[in-house]
Amino acid sequence: QNIIVRDLADKLGVNASQIITKLIGLGVMANQNQNIDADTAAIVADEFGKTLVVEDEKSDVDDIFDLDHEDNPKDLRQRPPVVTVMGHVDHGKTSLLDAIRQTKVTVSEAGGITQHIGAYSVNVDDKKVVFLDTPGHEAFTSMRARGASITDIAILVVAADDGVMPQTIEAISHAKAAEVPIIVAINKIDKPTANIDRIKQELVENDLLPEDWGGETITVPVSARDKTGIDELLEMILLVAEMQELKANPNRNAVGTIVEAQLDKGMGPMATVLVQKGTLKVGDMVVSGTSSGRIRAMFDDKGKRVKKVGPSMPVVILGLSEVPNAGDLLYVADNEKIARNYAQRKKEQLREEQLKSRSKVSLEDLFEKIKEGEIKDLNIIIKSDVRGSMEALSQSLRKLDTEEVKINIIHGSVGGITESDIMLASASNAIVIGFNVRPNLNAIEVAKREEVDVRTYRVIYEAIEDIQSAVKGMLAPKI
Ligand code: GDP
């Protein structure tokens, strides 16, 4: 892309004659009305100690990496599944993650030390399975709210002596909203009070019909304490992965997602990247958010130095200029200039975004968005004081479907509105309706930050009327 010398001078805040002098120094003869190419312009900008931000027609900075570029089907190779463990507190998520790692990672392989880098891989037969190390649907959904979807399969841990609990139901909704298949690990079967059939019954009540009862949900009894059922669970993960036909092209510039990142006193910014496409190599020029740099070294989850990693694999990288955010994408750039431009533009984009609000759904402008074809689904989360009113409300709301917009109740449960509800709403572009319940202080704050529309009602009819009016474009302004 070319730029006129005069424009370049304006951009850099210098005189055209100064530019022309620099150009002569570079052996380029041009007057102020002439075009020079982008590379030359970048070099000149550099001479003035500035980075030239090349504006092309593409509005989204991520487009410069051509992410949607469809890989040729013949270049696609099978890749390992990436698994997240979810479930109610104390049902054994952490224990299960530890049990899998301990069972599968041999001492010699790990050198006796296991590194917690945010994700780990295990070998099952001749295949691999990758686990994200931060359990819980909160982590899963906050990643998704940032636009990252790296989980292929969700393991729902349900304690056999406790059953389906509020966070179990939340986890189900979060996985379903993300359209991630669920495998249920019925844990703690070593306990005398364990009752597997009761758990299955409760799963049925939450729309997960176990396979052995004629449904599609795979359930595996396990004990994280005794390490029983672990191999069966891993086999089932591979089976579900096979049905999903998970594939990626390993032979291209890598694209990945930051799973975890921190500043190390000695080594500088360290980030765990989960590679999604391509192969990431030491020496690659990478960018992530406003951070960029050349990869100096990489370590796998066993603490071993590696030179390259392919799709689905987690790796710690060194060499970034600053600490990126979890959930940020990481790209390999062809050269340093592209990388620096990207980071620069990302900074500007963030600033702009802070100024103008992102386009989250709200009842107020719902009708506009329906008209403009921007929205075809209205996703709703319902929280209420009792189960009966939650069900009555969701049934009535579902009936408000019109030809233009479909109403989806993506989660409904009893209890106050929490941060987790807001994050689910943010990730799924949903609104939150509270019936006889209110958001807690934390939820109010997060709702403001994430720009999630939260409405509370005391009369069912009023909630229905509001949604109906919003769908038809006749909503009275919020007071
Ligand atoms: P999380 O909150 O879901 O991560 O649950 P934890 O993994 O921290 O486990 C909660 C408690 O349950 C701990 O005291 C564990 O020792 C215990 N626990 C986990 N798995 C099992 C199991 O299979 N059997 C028994 N008996 N206890 C377990």
Short mmCIF file of C-alpha atoms and ligand atoms in Angstrom, two decimals:
data_model
loop_
_atom_site.label_atom_id
_atom_site.label_comp_id
_atom_site.label_asym_id
_atom_site.label_seq_id
_atom_site.Cartn_x
_atom_site.Cartn_y
_atom_site.Cartn_z
CA GLN A 1 0.00 0.00 0.00
CA ASN A 2 1.41 3.35 -1.05
CA ILE A 3 1.36 6.64 0.75
CA ILE A 4 1.84 10.20 -0.52
CA VAL A 5 4.91 11.93 0.93
CA ARG A 6 2.84 14.88 2.14
CA ASP A 7 0.43 12.56 4.00
CA LEU A 8 3.29 10.71 5.55
CA ALA A 9 4.70 14.01 6.80
CA ASP A 10 1.31 14.85 8.34
CA LYS A 11 1.11 11.48 10.01
CA LEU A 12 4.53 11.79 11.52
CA GLY A 13 4.10 15.45 12.41
CA VAL A 14 7.16 16.59 10.47
CA ASN A 15 7.87 18.75 7.40
CA ALA A 16 7.60 17.21 3.96
CA SER A 17 11.10 18.47 3.27
CA GLN A 18 12.44 16.44 6.20
CA ILE A 19 10.85 13.34 4.71
CA ILE A 20 12.28 14.10 1.29
CA THR A 21 15.74 14.46 2.82
CA LYS A 22 15.43 11.07 4.52
CA LEU A 23 14.22 9.56 1.28
CA ILE A 24 17.22 10.89 -0.56
CA GLY A 25 19.35 9.27 2.11
CA LEU A 26 17.65 6.01 1.23
CA GLY A 27 18.26 6.59 -2.46
CA VAL A 28 14.62 7.37 -3.21
CA MET A 29 13.85 10.49 -5.23
CA ALA A 30 10.36 11.79 -4.61
CA ASN A 31 8.62 15.14 -4.31
CA GLN A 32 5.92 15.78 -1.75
CA ASN A 33 3.08 14.81 -4.09
CA GLN A 34 4.55 11.48 -5.03
CA ASN A 35 3.71 8.06 -3.70
CA ILE A 36 6.18 5.89 -1.84
CA ASP A 37 5.55 2.28 -0.89
CA ALA A 38 4.58 1.15 2.58
CA ASP A 39 7.93 -0.49 3.33
CA THR A 40 9.85 2.65 2.56
CA ALA A 41 7.36 4.72 4.55
CA ALA A 42 7.85 2.41 7.53
CA ILE A 43 11.62 2.84 7.33
CA VAL A 44 11.28 6.62 7.19
CA ALA A 45 8.89 6.55 10.15
CA ASP A 46 11.44 4.48 12.00
CA GLU A 47 14.08 7.15 11.33
CA PHE A 48 11.84 9.59 13.17
CA GLY A 49 11.47 7.11 15.99
CA LYS A 50 7.85 6.34 15.14
CA THR A 51 5.87 3.30 14.14
CA LEU A 52 3.75 3.80 11.09
CA VAL A 53 0.30 2.38 11.42
CA VAL A 54 -0.75 1.23 8.01
CA GLU A 55 -4.45 1.65 7.52
CA ASP A 56 -5.95 -0.70 5.05
CA GLU A 57 -9.59 -1.20 4.17
CA LYS A 58 -9.97 -3.96 6.72
CA SER A 59 -11.50 -2.50 9.83
CA ASP A 60 -10.76 -5.32 12.23
CA VAL A 61 -7.10 -5.50 13.10
CA ASP A 62 -7.28 -9.26 13.48
CA ASP A 63 -8.11 -9.48 9.79
CA ILE A 64 -4.52 -8.86 8.84
CA PHE A 65 -3.83 -12.41 9.93
CA ASP A 66 -6.46 -13.78 7.60
CA LEU A 67 -7.90 -15.99 10.29
CA ASP A 68 -10.92 -17.05 8.34
CA HIS A 69 -8.78 -18.17 5.52
CA GLU A 70 -10.16 -21.65 5.03
CA ASP A 71 -7.48 -24.25 5.18
CA ASN A 72 -7.50 -26.67 2.32
CA PRO A 73 -9.24 -29.83 3.58
CA LYS A 74 -6.32 -31.92 2.38
CA ASP A 75 -4.00 -30.03 4.73
CA LEU A 76 -6.09 -30.80 7.79
CA ARG A 77 -4.80 -33.35 10.31
CA GLN A 78 -6.42 -34.84 13.35
CA ARG A 79 -5.68 -32.86 16.51
CA PRO A 80 -6.09 -33.78 20.20
CA PRO A 81 -9.25 -32.71 22.02
CA VAL A 82 -9.04 -29.87 24.56
CA VAL A 83 -11.01 -30.63 27.70
CA THR A 84 -12.34 -28.45 30.54
CA VAL A 85 -13.51 -29.86 33.87
CA MET A 86 -16.62 -28.26 35.41
CA GLY A 87 -19.00 -28.95 38.27
CA HIS A 88 -20.13 -27.96 41.75
CA VAL A 89 -17.59 -26.88 44.34
CA ASP A 90 -16.04 -29.79 46.29
CA HIS A 91 -17.32 -32.41 43.85
CA GLY A 92 -13.72 -33.23 42.94
CA LYS A 93 -12.73 -31.22 39.86
CA THR A 94 -9.21 -30.49 41.08
CA SER A 95 -8.77 -34.02 42.41
CA LEU A 96 -9.85 -35.48 39.07
CA LEU A 97 -7.42 -33.26 37.14
CA ASP A 98 -4.64 -34.37 39.51
CA ALA A 99 -5.62 -38.03 39.28
CA ILE A 100 -5.54 -37.98 35.49
CA ARG A 101 -2.17 -36.29 35.46
CA GLN A 102 -0.69 -38.62 38.05
CA THR A 103 -2.02 -41.73 36.36
CA LYS A 104 -0.89 -40.77 32.92
CA VAL A 105 2.30 -38.78 33.21
CA THR A 106 5.12 -41.14 34.01
CA VAL A 107 7.86 -40.03 36.35
CA SER A 108 10.55 -40.34 33.71
CA GLU A 109 8.55 -38.23 31.30
CA ALA A 110 8.05 -35.46 33.83
CA GLY A 111 11.53 -35.72 35.24
CA GLY A 112 9.76 -36.11 38.56
CA ILE A 113 8.46 -32.55 38.45
CA THR A 114 5.12 -31.43 37.12
CA GLN A 115 4.82 -27.85 35.97
CA HIS A 116 1.51 -26.10 36.31
CA ILE A 117 1.26 -24.00 33.20
CA GLY A 118 -2.53 -23.81 32.85
CA ALA A 119 -2.92 -26.87 30.68
CA TYR A 120 -1.40 -30.31 30.32
CA SER A 121 -1.47 -33.19 27.89
CA VAL A 122 -1.60 -36.92 28.55
CA ASN A 123 -1.04 -39.87 26.26
CA VAL A 124 -3.87 -42.33 25.86
CA ASP A 125 -2.82 -45.28 23.74
CA ASP A 126 -1.12 -43.51 20.85
CA LYS A 127 -3.28 -40.42 21.10
CA LYS A 128 -3.20 -37.28 23.21
CA VAL A 129 -5.78 -35.50 25.32
CA VAL A 130 -5.24 -31.95 26.56
CA PHE A 131 -6.76 -30.68 29.81
CA LEU A 132 -7.16 -27.07 30.85
CA ASP A 133 -5.89 -26.86 34.39
CA THR A 134 -8.24 -24.20 35.72
CA PRO A 135 -11.44 -26.03 36.55
CA GLY A 136 -14.88 -24.44 36.67
CA HIS A 137 -17.30 -22.84 34.30
CA GLU A 138 -16.29 -19.36 35.44
CA ALA A 139 -12.89 -19.67 33.82
CA PHE A 140 -14.45 -21.29 30.78
CA THR A 141 -17.03 -18.55 30.31
CA SER A 142 -14.76 -15.61 31.02
CA MET A 143 -12.52 -16.91 28.23
CA ARG A 144 -15.54 -17.19 26.00
CA ALA A 145 -16.63 -13.66 26.88
CA ARG A 146 -13.24 -12.55 25.57
CA GLY A 147 -13.98 -14.34 22.32
CA ALA A 148 -11.86 -17.43 22.94
CA SER A 149 -13.39 -20.83 22.45
CA ILE A 150 -10.75 -23.45 22.95
CA THR A 151 -12.67 -26.18 24.77
CA ASP A 152 -13.83 -29.13 22.68
CA ILE A 153 -15.33 -31.27 25.44
CA ALA A 154 -16.62 -30.49 28.95
CA ILE A 155 -16.27 -33.00 31.77
CA LEU A 156 -19.07 -32.44 34.25
CA VAL A 157 -18.02 -33.73 37.66
CA VAL A 158 -20.92 -34.77 39.89
CA ALA A 159 -20.22 -36.22 43.35
CA ALA A 160 -22.10 -39.49 43.70
CA ASP A 161 -22.88 -38.78 47.34
CA ASP A 162 -24.17 -35.28 46.74
CA GLY A 163 -25.86 -35.10 43.36
CA VAL A 164 -26.75 -32.32 40.97
CA MET A 165 -26.27 -28.99 42.73
CA PRO A 166 -26.74 -25.34 41.66
CA GLN A 167 -23.29 -25.01 40.13
CA THR A 168 -23.76 -28.32 38.34
CA ILE A 169 -26.79 -26.83 36.64
CA GLU A 170 -24.86 -23.66 35.87
CA ALA A 171 -22.07 -25.70 34.34
CA ILE A 172 -24.56 -27.56 32.14
CA SER A 173 -25.99 -24.26 30.88
CA HIS A 174 -22.54 -22.83 30.26
CA ALA A 175 -21.42 -25.87 28.26
CA LYS A 176 -24.67 -25.98 26.31
CA ALA A 177 -24.55 -22.26 25.53
CA ALA A 178 -21.11 -22.87 24.05
CA GLU A 179 -22.35 -25.98 22.22
CA VAL A 180 -19.63 -28.07 23.82
CA PRO A 181 -20.47 -31.76 24.33
CA ILE A 182 -20.68 -32.93 27.94
CA ILE A 183 -19.31 -36.13 29.44
CA VAL A 184 -20.44 -36.72 33.01
CA ALA A 185 -17.88 -38.07 35.49
CA ILE A 186 -19.80 -39.44 38.46
CA ASN A 187 -17.12 -39.02 41.13
CA LYS A 188 -16.51 -40.33 44.64
CA ILE A 189 -18.00 -43.75 43.90
CA ASP A 190 -15.73 -45.10 46.63
CA LYS A 191 -18.00 -43.50 49.22
CA PRO A 192 -20.51 -45.80 50.92
CA THR A 193 -23.27 -43.24 50.39
CA ALA A 194 -22.61 -43.04 46.63
CA ASN A 195 -25.75 -43.58 44.58
CA ILE A 196 -25.08 -43.66 40.85
CA ASP A 197 -28.69 -44.26 39.82
CA ARG A 198 -29.85 -41.26 41.78
CA ILE A 199 -27.31 -39.10 39.97
CA LYS A 200 -28.51 -40.36 36.61
CA GLN A 201 -32.09 -39.58 37.59
CA GLU A 202 -31.06 -36.04 38.47
CA LEU A 203 -29.20 -35.71 35.17
CA VAL A 204 -32.40 -36.68 33.35
CA GLU A 205 -34.21 -33.91 35.19
CA ASN A 206 -31.65 -31.52 33.73
CA ASP A 207 -31.96 -32.67 30.12
CA LEU A 208 -28.96 -34.99 30.14
CA LEU A 209 -30.28 -38.46 29.38
CA PRO A 210 -27.59 -41.08 30.12
CA GLU A 211 -26.56 -43.32 27.26
CA ASP A 212 -27.31 -46.54 29.14
CA TRP A 213 -30.81 -45.18 29.73
CA GLY A 214 -31.35 -44.65 26.01
CA GLY A 215 -29.98 -41.13 25.77
CA GLU A 216 -26.87 -39.52 24.36
CA THR A 217 -25.00 -38.39 27.46
CA ILE A 218 -21.99 -40.50 28.32
CA THR A 219 -21.56 -41.05 32.05
CA VAL A 220 -18.49 -42.61 33.64
CA PRO A 221 -18.28 -43.63 37.30
CA VAL A 222 -14.92 -42.60 38.74
CA SER A 223 -13.09 -42.13 41.98
CA ALA A 224 -10.49 -39.42 41.86
CA ARG A 225 -9.28 -40.58 45.27
CA ASP A 226 -8.72 -44.22 44.31
CA LYS A 227 -7.94 -43.37 40.66
CA THR A 228 -10.57 -45.76 39.37
CA GLY A 229 -12.46 -45.18 36.14
CA ILE A 230 -9.78 -42.79 34.85
CA ASP A 231 -8.89 -44.91 31.82
CA GLU A 232 -12.56 -45.37 30.92
CA LEU A 233 -13.08 -41.62 31.16
CA LEU A 234 -10.13 -40.97 28.86
CA GLU A 235 -11.40 -43.56 26.37
CA MET A 236 -14.77 -41.82 26.32
CA ILE A 237 -13.10 -38.47 25.71
CA LEU A 238 -11.31 -39.95 22.71
CA LEU A 239 -14.56 -41.44 21.46
CA VAL A 240 -16.41 -38.11 21.64
CA ALA A 241 -13.40 -36.38 20.08
CA GLU A 242 -13.48 -38.82 17.19
CA MET A 243 -17.13 -38.06 16.54
CA GLN A 244 -16.33 -34.34 16.50
CA GLU A 245 -13.64 -34.89 13.85
CA LEU A 246 -11.31 -32.32 15.40
CA LYS A 247 -8.84 -31.17 12.81
CA ALA A 248 -6.35 -28.41 12.12
CA ASN A 249 -3.70 -27.56 9.58
CA PRO A 250 -0.31 -27.96 11.28
CA ASN A 251 1.61 -26.49 8.35
CA ARG A 252 0.94 -22.78 8.54
CA ASN A 253 1.72 -19.79 10.72
CA ALA A 254 0.45 -20.59 14.17
CA VAL A 255 -2.62 -19.11 15.79
CA GLY A 256 -3.24 -19.80 19.46
CA THR A 257 -4.93 -18.52 22.58
CA ILE A 258 -3.30 -17.30 25.79
CA VAL A 259 -4.39 -19.58 28.62
CA GLU A 260 -2.35 -18.01 31.38
CA ALA A 261 0.31 -15.32 31.63
CA GLN A 262 2.44 -13.68 34.23
CA LEU A 263 5.54 -11.62 34.76
CA ASP A 264 8.52 -13.64 35.96
CA LYS A 265 11.18 -11.63 37.78
CA GLY A 266 14.01 -13.36 35.99
CA MET A 267 12.54 -14.31 32.64
CA GLY A 268 10.15 -11.44 31.93
CA PRO A 269 6.67 -11.99 30.50
CA MET A 270 5.76 -15.68 30.35
CA ALA A 271 2.62 -16.88 28.65
CA THR A 272 1.02 -20.26 28.17
CA VAL A 273 -0.29 -20.56 24.64
CA LEU A 274 -2.64 -23.23 23.44
CA VAL A 275 -1.89 -23.62 19.75
CA GLN A 276 -5.04 -23.90 17.67
CA LYS A 277 -3.76 -23.94 14.12
CA GLY A 278 -0.34 -24.25 12.62
CA THR A 279 2.95 -24.94 14.34
CA LEU A 280 4.51 -22.51 16.79
CA LYS A 281 8.30 -22.38 16.68
CA VAL A 282 11.15 -20.85 18.63
CA GLY A 283 12.21 -17.75 16.69
CA ASP A 284 8.69 -16.97 15.47
CA MET A 285 7.66 -13.33 15.57
CA VAL A 286 4.40 -13.26 17.52
CA VAL A 287 1.78 -10.77 18.66
CA SER A 288 -0.93 -11.05 21.25
CA GLY A 289 -3.12 -8.13 22.17
CA THR A 290 -0.80 -5.17 22.59
CA SER A 291 2.18 -7.41 23.24
CA SER A 292 4.67 -8.59 20.64
CA GLY A 293 8.08 -10.17 20.36
CA ARG A 294 10.21 -12.98 19.04
CA ILE A 295 9.91 -16.32 20.83
CA ARG A 296 13.18 -16.85 22.71
CA ALA A 297 12.37 -20.22 24.23
CA MET A 298 9.48 -22.58 24.76
CA PHE A 299 8.72 -25.12 27.50
CA ASP A 300 6.09 -27.83 27.58
CA ASP A 301 3.92 -28.84 30.54
CA LYS A 302 6.64 -31.23 31.72
CA GLY A 303 9.09 -28.34 31.98
CA LYS A 304 11.02 -29.59 28.97
CA ARG A 305 12.46 -27.20 26.40
CA VAL A 306 10.78 -27.64 23.03
CA LYS A 307 11.51 -26.13 19.62
CA LYS A 308 8.04 -26.42 18.08
CA VAL A 309 4.49 -27.40 18.95
CA GLY A 310 1.47 -28.26 16.85
CA PRO A 311 -2.32 -27.84 17.20
CA SER A 312 -4.06 -28.33 20.59
CA MET A 313 -0.78 -28.42 22.47
CA PRO A 314 -0.03 -26.04 25.35
CA VAL A 315 3.37 -24.41 25.67
CA VAL A 316 4.99 -21.65 27.70
CA ILE A 317 6.66 -18.98 25.59
CA LEU A 318 9.29 -16.41 26.50
CA GLY A 319 10.05 -13.27 24.54
CA LEU A 320 6.89 -11.17 24.61
CA SER A 321 7.25 -7.45 25.27
CA GLU A 322 4.50 -7.36 27.88
CA VAL A 323 2.16 -9.76 29.68
CA PRO A 324 -0.84 -10.57 27.47
CA ASN A 325 -4.34 -11.32 28.80
CA ALA A 326 -5.78 -14.79 29.19
CA GLY A 327 -8.19 -15.27 26.32
CA ASP A 328 -6.21 -13.09 23.90
CA LEU A 329 -5.35 -14.64 20.58
CA LEU A 330 -1.73 -15.04 19.62
CA TYR A 331 -0.62 -14.87 16.02
CA VAL A 332 2.60 -15.47 14.19
CA ALA A 333 3.48 -12.51 12.00
CA ASP A 334 5.60 -12.76 8.88
CA ASN A 335 7.88 -10.00 10.08
CA GLU A 336 8.51 -7.60 12.88
CA LYS A 337 6.89 -4.67 11.14
CA ILE A 338 3.57 -6.44 10.84
CA ALA A 339 3.77 -7.51 14.45
CA ARG A 340 4.50 -4.02 15.70
CA ASN A 341 1.80 -2.48 13.55
CA TYR A 342 -0.68 -4.96 14.88
CA ALA A 343 0.19 -4.30 18.52
CA GLN A 344 -0.02 -0.57 17.86
CA ARG A 345 -3.39 -0.83 16.17
CA LYS A 346 -4.65 -3.12 18.90
CA LYS A 347 -3.80 -0.41 21.42
CA GLU A 348 -5.76 2.13 19.40
CA GLN A 349 -8.65 -0.28 19.00
CA LEU A 350 -8.79 -0.84 22.75
CA ARG A 351 -8.84 2.89 23.32
CA GLU A 352 -11.66 3.31 20.81
CA GLU A 353 -13.58 0.46 22.33
CA GLN A 354 -13.37 2.04 25.72
CA LEU A 355 -14.83 5.19 24.23
CA LYS A 356 -17.68 3.69 22.32
CA SER A 357 -19.57 0.82 23.80
CA ARG A 358 -19.53 -2.55 22.18
CA SER A 359 -22.78 -3.69 20.70
CA LYS A 360 -24.26 -5.90 23.37
CA VAL A 361 -27.91 -6.74 23.19
CA SER A 362 -30.28 -4.70 25.33
CA LEU A 363 -34.04 -4.56 25.36
CA GLU A 364 -33.89 -0.88 24.44
CA ASP A 365 -32.33 -1.29 21.04
CA LEU A 366 -33.44 -4.86 20.42
CA PHE A 367 -36.02 -3.92 17.84
CA GLU A 368 -33.53 -1.79 15.90
CA LYS A 369 -31.15 -4.70 15.80
CA ILE A 370 -33.84 -7.12 14.73
CA LYS A 371 -34.84 -4.75 11.93
CA GLU A 372 -31.27 -4.39 10.77
CA GLY A 373 -30.95 -8.15 10.78
CA GLU A 374 -28.19 -7.90 13.38
CA ILE A 375 -30.05 -10.14 15.79
CA LYS A 376 -32.00 -13.29 15.07
CA ASP A 377 -31.96 -14.76 18.56
CA LEU A 378 -32.81 -13.17 21.86
CA ASN A 379 -30.90 -15.10 24.52
CA ILE A 380 -32.29 -14.83 28.01
CA ILE A 381 -31.07 -15.95 31.43
CA ILE A 382 -33.73 -16.21 34.11
CA LYS A 383 -33.05 -16.17 37.84
CA SER A 384 -35.92 -16.37 40.29
CA ASP A 385 -36.78 -16.96 43.93
CA VAL A 386 -38.68 -20.19 43.36
CA ARG A 387 -38.58 -22.88 40.71
CA GLY A 388 -42.27 -22.56 39.83
CA SER A 389 -42.09 -18.95 38.71
CA MET A 390 -38.87 -19.62 36.80
CA GLU A 391 -40.61 -22.32 34.79
CA ALA A 392 -43.78 -20.29 34.28
CA LEU A 393 -41.73 -17.33 33.06
CA SER A 394 -39.59 -19.33 30.67
CA GLN A 395 -42.61 -21.04 29.18
CA SER A 396 -44.40 -17.76 28.59
CA LEU A 397 -41.30 -16.09 27.16
CA ARG A 398 -40.65 -18.92 24.74
CA LYS A 399 -44.07 -18.28 23.25
CA LEU A 400 -43.03 -14.77 22.26
CA ASP A 401 -40.99 -16.05 19.31
CA THR A 402 -41.69 -14.10 16.17
CA GLU A 403 -40.66 -14.73 12.59
CA GLU A 404 -37.80 -12.29 12.99
CA VAL A 405 -36.48 -13.31 16.36
CA LYS A 406 -36.28 -16.56 18.25
CA ILE A 407 -36.30 -16.52 22.03
CA ASN A 408 -33.85 -18.86 23.76
CA ILE A 409 -33.78 -19.38 27.50
CA ILE A 410 -30.15 -20.37 27.79
CA HIS A 411 -30.13 -20.72 31.56
CA GLY A 412 -32.70 -20.64 34.30
CA SER A 413 -32.21 -21.35 37.96
CA VAL A 414 -33.23 -20.39 41.44
CA GLY A 415 -31.16 -17.82 43.32
CA GLY A 416 -29.85 -14.27 43.15
CA ILE A 417 -28.10 -12.88 40.08
CA THR A 418 -24.36 -13.57 40.35
CA GLU A 419 -21.21 -12.68 38.48
CA SER A 420 -21.32 -16.10 36.84
CA ASP A 421 -24.77 -15.31 35.35
CA ILE A 422 -23.46 -12.01 34.02
CA MET A 423 -20.42 -13.63 32.44
CA LEU A 424 -22.60 -16.25 30.79
CA ALA A 425 -24.82 -13.44 29.49
CA SER A 426 -21.79 -11.54 28.24
CA ALA A 427 -20.33 -14.56 26.48
CA SER A 428 -23.66 -15.51 24.92
CA ASN A 429 -24.91 -12.00 24.23
CA ALA A 430 -27.89 -12.52 26.49
CA ILE A 431 -29.99 -10.38 28.79
CA VAL A 432 -30.64 -11.33 32.41
CA ILE A 433 -34.08 -11.32 33.96
CA GLY A 434 -34.43 -11.50 37.73
CA PHE A 435 -37.81 -12.42 39.13
CA ASN A 436 -38.13 -11.51 42.81
CA VAL A 437 -34.33 -11.61 43.02
CA ARG A 438 -31.70 -8.96 42.61
CA PRO A 439 -28.11 -8.89 41.41
CA ASN A 440 -25.50 -8.82 44.17
CA LEU A 441 -23.04 -5.92 44.28
CA ASN A 442 -20.38 -7.82 42.42
CA ALA A 443 -22.85 -8.75 39.69
CA ILE A 444 -23.95 -5.13 39.32
CA GLU A 445 -20.36 -4.07 38.83
CA VAL A 446 -19.60 -6.80 36.31
CA ALA A 447 -22.84 -6.09 34.45
CA LYS A 448 -21.78 -2.49 34.07
CA ARG A 449 -18.34 -3.45 32.82
CA GLU A 450 -19.60 -6.13 30.46
CA GLU A 451 -22.59 -4.01 29.43
CA VAL A 452 -25.11 -6.69 30.16
CA ASP A 453 -28.76 -5.66 30.35
CA VAL A 454 -30.17 -6.83 33.70
CA ARG A 455 -33.87 -6.39 34.45
CA THR A 456 -35.68 -7.28 37.62
CA TYR A 457 -39.41 -7.83 38.06
CA ARG A 458 -41.91 -8.66 40.77
CA VAL A 459 -44.81 -9.43 38.45
CA ILE A 460 -44.48 -12.10 35.75
CA TYR A 461 -46.84 -10.27 33.47
CA GLU A 462 -44.63 -7.18 33.43
CA ALA A 463 -41.59 -9.19 32.39
CA ILE A 464 -43.52 -10.78 29.56
CA GLU A 465 -44.90 -7.43 28.48
CA ASP A 466 -41.44 -5.86 28.38
CA ILE A 467 -39.97 -8.62 26.22
CA GLN A 468 -42.98 -8.60 23.94
CA SER A 469 -42.77 -4.83 23.51
CA ALA A 470 -39.03 -5.00 22.90
CA VAL A 471 -39.48 -7.64 20.23
CA LYS A 472 -42.11 -5.48 18.56
CA GLY A 473 -40.22 -2.22 19.03
CA MET A 474 -42.68 -0.68 21.43
CA LEU A 475 -40.74 -0.74 24.66
CA ALA A 476 -41.23 2.21 26.97
CA PRO A 477 -37.91 3.76 27.98
CA LYS A 478 -36.25 2.30 31.05
CA ILE A 479 -36.73 4.52 34.09
P1 GDP B 1 -13.33 -29.14 43.60
O1 GDP B 1 -13.77 -28.02 44.48
O2 GDP B 1 -14.45 -29.59 42.69
O3 GDP B 1 -12.06 -28.86 42.85
O4 GDP B 1 -13.09 -30.39 44.57
P2 GDP B 1 -11.72 -30.98 45.15
O5 GDP B 1 -10.99 -31.72 44.09
O6 GDP B 1 -11.00 -29.91 45.88
O7 GDP B 1 -12.28 -32.07 46.16
C1 GDP B 1 -13.10 -31.71 47.26
C2 GDP B 1 -12.98 -32.74 48.34
O8 GDP B 1 -13.47 -34.00 47.92
C3 GDP B 1 -11.53 -32.98 48.78
O9 GDP B 1 -11.49 -33.11 50.17
C4 GDP B 1 -11.15 -34.27 48.10
O10 GDP B 1 -10.20 -34.99 48.82
C5 GDP B 1 -12.48 -35.01 48.08
N1 GDP B 1 -12.57 -35.95 46.95
C6 GDP B 1 -12.36 -35.67 45.64
N2 GDP B 1 -12.52 -36.77 44.89
C7 GDP B 1 -12.86 -37.77 45.74
C8 GDP B 1 -13.17 -39.16 45.55
O11 GDP B 1 -13.17 -39.72 44.45
N3 GDP B 1 -13.50 -39.86 46.68
C9 GDP B 1 -13.52 -39.30 47.91
N4 GDP B 1 -13.86 -40.08 48.93
N5 GDP B 1 -13.23 -38.02 48.11
C10 GDP B 1 -12.90 -37.25 47.06
#
